[in-house]
Amino acid sequence: MTGLVLEGGGMRGLFTMGIVDVMVEEGIKVDGIVGVSAGACFGCNYKSHQPGRALRYNIAMKDEPRYMGLRTLLRTKNLLDPEFAYHTLPMEIDVFDREAFRKDSTEFHVVCTDIVSGEPVYKQIEDMDYEGLEWIRASSSMPLVSTPVELEGRMLLDGGIVDSIPLRYAQSRGWERNIVILTQPEEYRKKPSKLPILFRLLMRKYPKVAEMMARRHEMYNRQKEFIKEEEAKGNALLIYPDEPLNISRTCQNEADMRRVYALGRTKGMELLGELKSYV
């Protein structure tokens, strides 16, 4: 069985979607997907068979004050408006194809962080109803600029805090061969946060998550070593951008979004033969 592992990274995720959209258009089928943060928020379009949608709605919303930005943060305490961005947009504006999502046999999983325990929470989403969209929101809710999302009795934030590259989870699902798409170059290693005191101050109700944020670079860099080991064994096909994407997590510049998406499409076409043979 074959899986698809999608790292987060905000608008760097448009690189991922360039590759994923090529896979959809070329009929490259996997058995399951696990996405983190933007990997979950954008990657669900694979299962709904809607290539181009992630780029399209982000460009359409770039000047929409209800979508994302400082005004939204001041008004809702969230960088992205929880109701507009995660419910109104996919249900009424650029409509997510729930029926196609339900009918497609590919499993779709997201990663969140339980901010009380500091543990990862994995959830399979079978329908993109209100609750399903809330799981997407939870996985994508960056600390400090998002309020926690309460689901199934847990307080949740961005899954990248504790499991940025969930290859081990994909393997636990029985997906022996996994395509892993990252949004940083191969040589990238995360450095220690410069804001540990700020995390402890602003997340003082949730000391576990503040601790995990302070040590996130250690977790991430261990995962980078693990996926390289799995690549050497033939258990993973790793795809990286060739160089830093030079786009912010919250970019609202159309030219930059199109550029990063185009880099992903180019990479997907370069690796098309390898992708087809791998699955």
Short mmCIF file of N, CA, C and O in Angstrom, two decimals, residues 58-113:
data_model
loop_
_atom_site.label_atom_id
_atom_site.label_comp_id
_atom_site.label_asym_id
_atom_site.label_seq_id
_atom_site.Cartn_x
_atom_site.Cartn_y
_atom_site.Cartn_z
N ASN A 58 -6.97 30.96 -2.74
CA ASN A 58 -6.04 31.84 -2.03
C ASN A 58 -5.79 33.13 -2.80
O ASN A 58 -5.67 34.20 -2.20
N ILE A 59 -5.75 33.05 -4.11
CA ILE A 59 -5.62 34.27 -4.91
C ILE A 59 -6.90 35.09 -4.82
O ILE A 59 -6.87 36.31 -4.64
N ALA A 60 -8.04 34.42 -4.92
CA ALA A 60 -9.32 35.14 -4.87
C ALA A 60 -9.51 35.85 -3.53
O ALA A 60 -10.14 36.91 -3.46
N MET A 61 -8.97 35.29 -2.46
CA MET A 61 -9.17 35.83 -1.11
C MET A 61 -8.06 36.77 -0.65
O MET A 61 -8.10 37.25 0.48
N LYS A 62 -7.08 37.04 -1.49
CA LYS A 62 -5.90 37.79 -1.03
C LYS A 62 -6.23 39.19 -0.51
O LYS A 62 -5.52 39.72 0.35
N ASP A 63 -7.30 39.78 -1.01
CA ASP A 63 -7.67 41.12 -0.55
C ASP A 63 -8.97 41.11 0.26
O ASP A 63 -9.54 42.18 0.53
N GLU A 64 -9.40 39.95 0.65
CA GLU A 64 -10.65 39.80 1.40
C GLU A 64 -10.37 39.97 2.89
O GLU A 64 -9.69 39.14 3.51
N PRO A 65 -10.86 41.04 3.51
CA PRO A 65 -10.55 41.30 4.93
C PRO A 65 -11.10 40.26 5.87
O PRO A 65 -10.64 40.14 7.01
N ARG A 66 -12.09 39.48 5.44
CA ARG A 66 -12.65 38.45 6.31
C ARG A 66 -11.83 37.18 6.31
O ARG A 66 -12.09 36.27 7.12
N TYR A 67 -10.85 37.07 5.43
CA TYR A 67 -10.12 35.80 5.25
C TYR A 67 -8.93 35.69 6.20
O TYR A 67 -8.91 34.86 7.10
N MET A 68 -7.92 36.55 6.02
CA MET A 68 -6.68 36.39 6.77
C MET A 68 -5.98 37.73 6.89
O MET A 68 -5.99 38.54 5.96
N GLY A 69 -5.37 37.95 8.04
CA GLY A 69 -4.57 39.16 8.20
C GLY A 69 -4.68 39.76 9.58
O GLY A 69 -5.33 39.20 10.48
N LEU A 70 -4.03 40.90 9.77
CA LEU A 70 -3.98 41.54 11.08
C LEU A 70 -5.37 41.95 11.55
O LEU A 70 -5.71 41.77 12.73
N ARG A 71 -6.18 42.47 10.65
CA ARG A 71 -7.54 42.88 11.05
C ARG A 71 -8.34 41.67 11.53
O ARG A 71 -9.09 41.76 12.50
N THR A 72 -8.17 40.57 10.84
CA THR A 72 -8.85 39.33 11.26
C THR A 72 -8.35 38.90 12.63
O THR A 72 -9.13 38.48 13.50
N LEU A 73 -7.04 38.98 12.84
CA LEU A 73 -6.46 38.59 14.13
C LEU A 73 -7.00 39.46 15.27
O LEU A 73 -7.36 38.95 16.34
N LEU A 74 -7.08 40.76 15.05
CA LEU A 74 -7.59 41.66 16.07
C LEU A 74 -9.07 41.42 16.34
O LEU A 74 -9.54 41.54 17.48
N ARG A 75 -9.81 41.08 15.29
CA ARG A 75 -11.26 40.91 15.43
C ARG A 75 -11.64 39.56 16.03
O ARG A 75 -12.58 39.47 16.82
N THR A 76 -10.92 38.50 15.66
CA THR A 76 -11.33 37.15 16.05
C THR A 76 -10.31 36.43 16.93
O THR A 76 -10.59 35.32 17.38
N LYS A 77 -9.13 37.04 17.14
CA LYS A 77 -8.01 36.39 17.84
C LYS A 77 -7.46 35.22 17.06
O LYS A 77 -6.79 34.35 17.62
N ASN A 78 -7.75 35.20 15.76
CA ASN A 78 -7.24 34.17 14.85
C ASN A 78 -6.73 34.84 13.58
O ASN A 78 -7.40 35.73 13.04
N LEU A 79 -5.58 34.39 13.09
CA LEU A 79 -5.04 34.96 11.87
C LEU A 79 -5.98 34.72 10.69
O LEU A 79 -6.14 35.57 9.81
N LEU A 80 -6.61 33.55 10.66
CA LEU A 80 -7.65 33.24 9.68
C LEU A 80 -8.99 33.22 10.41
O LEU A 80 -9.12 32.59 11.46
N ASP A 81 -9.96 33.89 9.83
CA ASP A 81 -11.29 33.93 10.43
C ASP A 81 -11.85 32.51 10.51
O ASP A 81 -12.04 31.85 9.48
N PRO A 82 -12.11 31.98 11.70
CA PRO A 82 -12.52 30.58 11.83
C PRO A 82 -13.76 30.21 11.03
O PRO A 82 -13.81 29.14 10.41
N GLU A 83 -14.78 31.07 11.06
CA GLU A 83 -16.03 30.73 10.37
C GLU A 83 -15.92 31.00 8.87
O GLU A 83 -16.30 30.15 8.06
N PHE A 84 -15.40 32.15 8.50
CA PHE A 84 -15.34 32.49 7.08
C PHE A 84 -14.36 31.60 6.33
O PHE A 84 -14.70 31.03 5.29
N ALA A 85 -13.11 31.48 6.83
CA ALA A 85 -12.07 30.77 6.10
C ALA A 85 -12.32 29.27 6.02
O ALA A 85 -12.03 28.64 4.99
N TYR A 86 -12.86 28.69 7.10
CA TYR A 86 -12.97 27.23 7.16
C TYR A 86 -14.37 26.69 6.90
O TYR A 86 -14.54 25.47 6.78
N HIS A 87 -15.36 27.57 6.80
CA HIS A 87 -16.73 27.09 6.57
C HIS A 87 -17.43 27.84 5.44
O HIS A 87 -17.88 27.20 4.47
N THR A 88 -17.51 29.15 5.52
CA THR A 88 -18.18 29.90 4.46
C THR A 88 -17.47 29.72 3.13
O THR A 88 -18.11 29.43 2.09
N LEU A 89 -16.15 29.84 3.12
CA LEU A 89 -15.40 29.71 1.87
C LEU A 89 -15.59 28.36 1.20
O LEU A 89 -15.98 28.30 0.02
N PRO A 90 -15.35 27.23 1.90
CA PRO A 90 -15.49 25.94 1.22
C PRO A 90 -16.93 25.49 0.97
O PRO A 90 -17.17 24.63 0.13
N MET A 91 -17.87 26.06 1.68
CA MET A 91 -19.26 25.63 1.51
C MET A 91 -20.05 26.53 0.57
O MET A 91 -21.02 26.09 -0.05
N GLU A 92 -19.61 27.81 0.42
CA GLU A 92 -20.43 28.76 -0.35
C GLU A 92 -19.69 29.50 -1.45
O GLU A 92 -20.33 29.91 -2.43
N ILE A 93 -18.37 29.67 -1.33
CA ILE A 93 -17.67 30.54 -2.28
C ILE A 93 -16.90 29.72 -3.31
O ILE A 93 -17.20 29.76 -4.50
N ASP A 94 -15.86 29.01 -2.90
CA ASP A 94 -15.17 28.07 -3.78
C ASP A 94 -15.49 26.68 -3.22
O ASP A 94 -14.79 26.16 -2.36
N VAL A 95 -16.57 26.12 -3.71
CA VAL A 95 -17.22 24.99 -3.03
C VAL A 95 -16.38 23.72 -3.10
O VAL A 95 -15.95 23.29 -4.17
N PHE A 96 -16.15 23.16 -1.92
CA PHE A 96 -15.45 21.88 -1.80
C PHE A 96 -16.41 20.76 -2.17
O PHE A 96 -17.55 20.74 -1.73
N ASP A 97 -15.93 19.81 -2.98
CA ASP A 97 -16.78 18.73 -3.47
C ASP A 97 -16.86 17.61 -2.43
O ASP A 97 -16.08 16.66 -2.46
N ARG A 98 -17.79 17.75 -1.52
CA ARG A 98 -17.94 16.76 -0.45
C ARG A 98 -18.29 15.38 -0.99
O ARG A 98 -17.81 14.36 -0.47
N GLU A 99 -19.12 15.33 -2.01
CA GLU A 99 -19.53 14.03 -2.54
C GLU A 99 -18.35 13.29 -3.13
O GLU A 99 -18.16 12.09 -2.88
N ALA A 100 -17.52 13.99 -3.92
CA ALA A 100 -16.33 13.35 -4.49
C ALA A 100 -15.39 12.90 -3.38
O ALA A 100 -14.79 11.81 -3.45
N PHE A 101 -15.25 13.71 -2.34
CA PHE A 101 -14.39 13.37 -1.21
C PHE A 101 -14.87 12.09 -0.54
O PHE A 101 -14.08 11.20 -0.23
N ARG A 102 -16.18 11.99 -0.31
CA ARG A 102 -16.73 10.80 0.35
C ARG A 102 -16.57 9.55 -0.51
O ARG A 102 -16.30 8.46 0.01
N LYS A 103 -16.74 9.69 -1.82
CA LYS A 103 -16.73 8.52 -2.70
C LYS A 103 -15.32 8.00 -2.98
O LYS A 103 -15.15 6.81 -3.25
N ASP A 104 -14.35 8.87 -2.93
CA ASP A 104 -12.97 8.44 -3.21
C ASP A 104 -12.50 7.52 -2.09
O ASP A 104 -12.68 7.80 -0.91
N SER A 105 -11.86 6.42 -2.46
CA SER A 105 -11.47 5.40 -1.48
C SER A 105 -10.21 5.74 -0.70
O SER A 105 -9.88 5.05 0.27
N THR A 106 -9.51 6.78 -1.09
CA THR A 106 -8.27 7.16 -0.40
C THR A 106 -8.57 7.59 1.03
O THR A 106 -9.42 8.44 1.27
N GLU A 107 -7.88 7.00 2.00
CA GLU A 107 -8.02 7.46 3.37
C GLU A 107 -7.40 8.85 3.50
O GLU A 107 -6.38 9.15 2.87
N PHE A 108 -8.00 9.68 4.33
CA PHE A 108 -7.46 11.03 4.55
C PHE A 108 -7.37 11.28 6.05
O PHE A 108 -8.37 11.24 6.75
N HIS A 109 -6.16 11.56 6.52
CA HIS A 109 -5.90 11.76 7.94
C HIS A 109 -5.23 13.11 8.16
O HIS A 109 -4.46 13.57 7.32
N VAL A 110 -5.51 13.71 9.32
CA VAL A 110 -4.85 14.96 9.69
C VAL A 110 -4.17 14.78 11.04
O VAL A 110 -4.52 13.89 11.82
N VAL A 111 -3.21 15.66 11.29
CA VAL A 111 -2.47 15.65 12.56
C VAL A 111 -2.74 16.95 13.30
O VAL A 111 -2.64 18.03 12.72
N CYS A 112 -3.08 16.84 14.57
CA CYS A 112 -3.26 18.00 15.45
C CYS A 112 -2.40 17.79 16.69
O CYS A 112 -1.83 16.72 16.91
N THR A 113 -2.32 18.83 17.50
CA THR A 113 -1.61 18.74 18.78
C THR A 113 -2.59 18.97 19.92
O THR A 113 -3.30 19.98 19.94
#
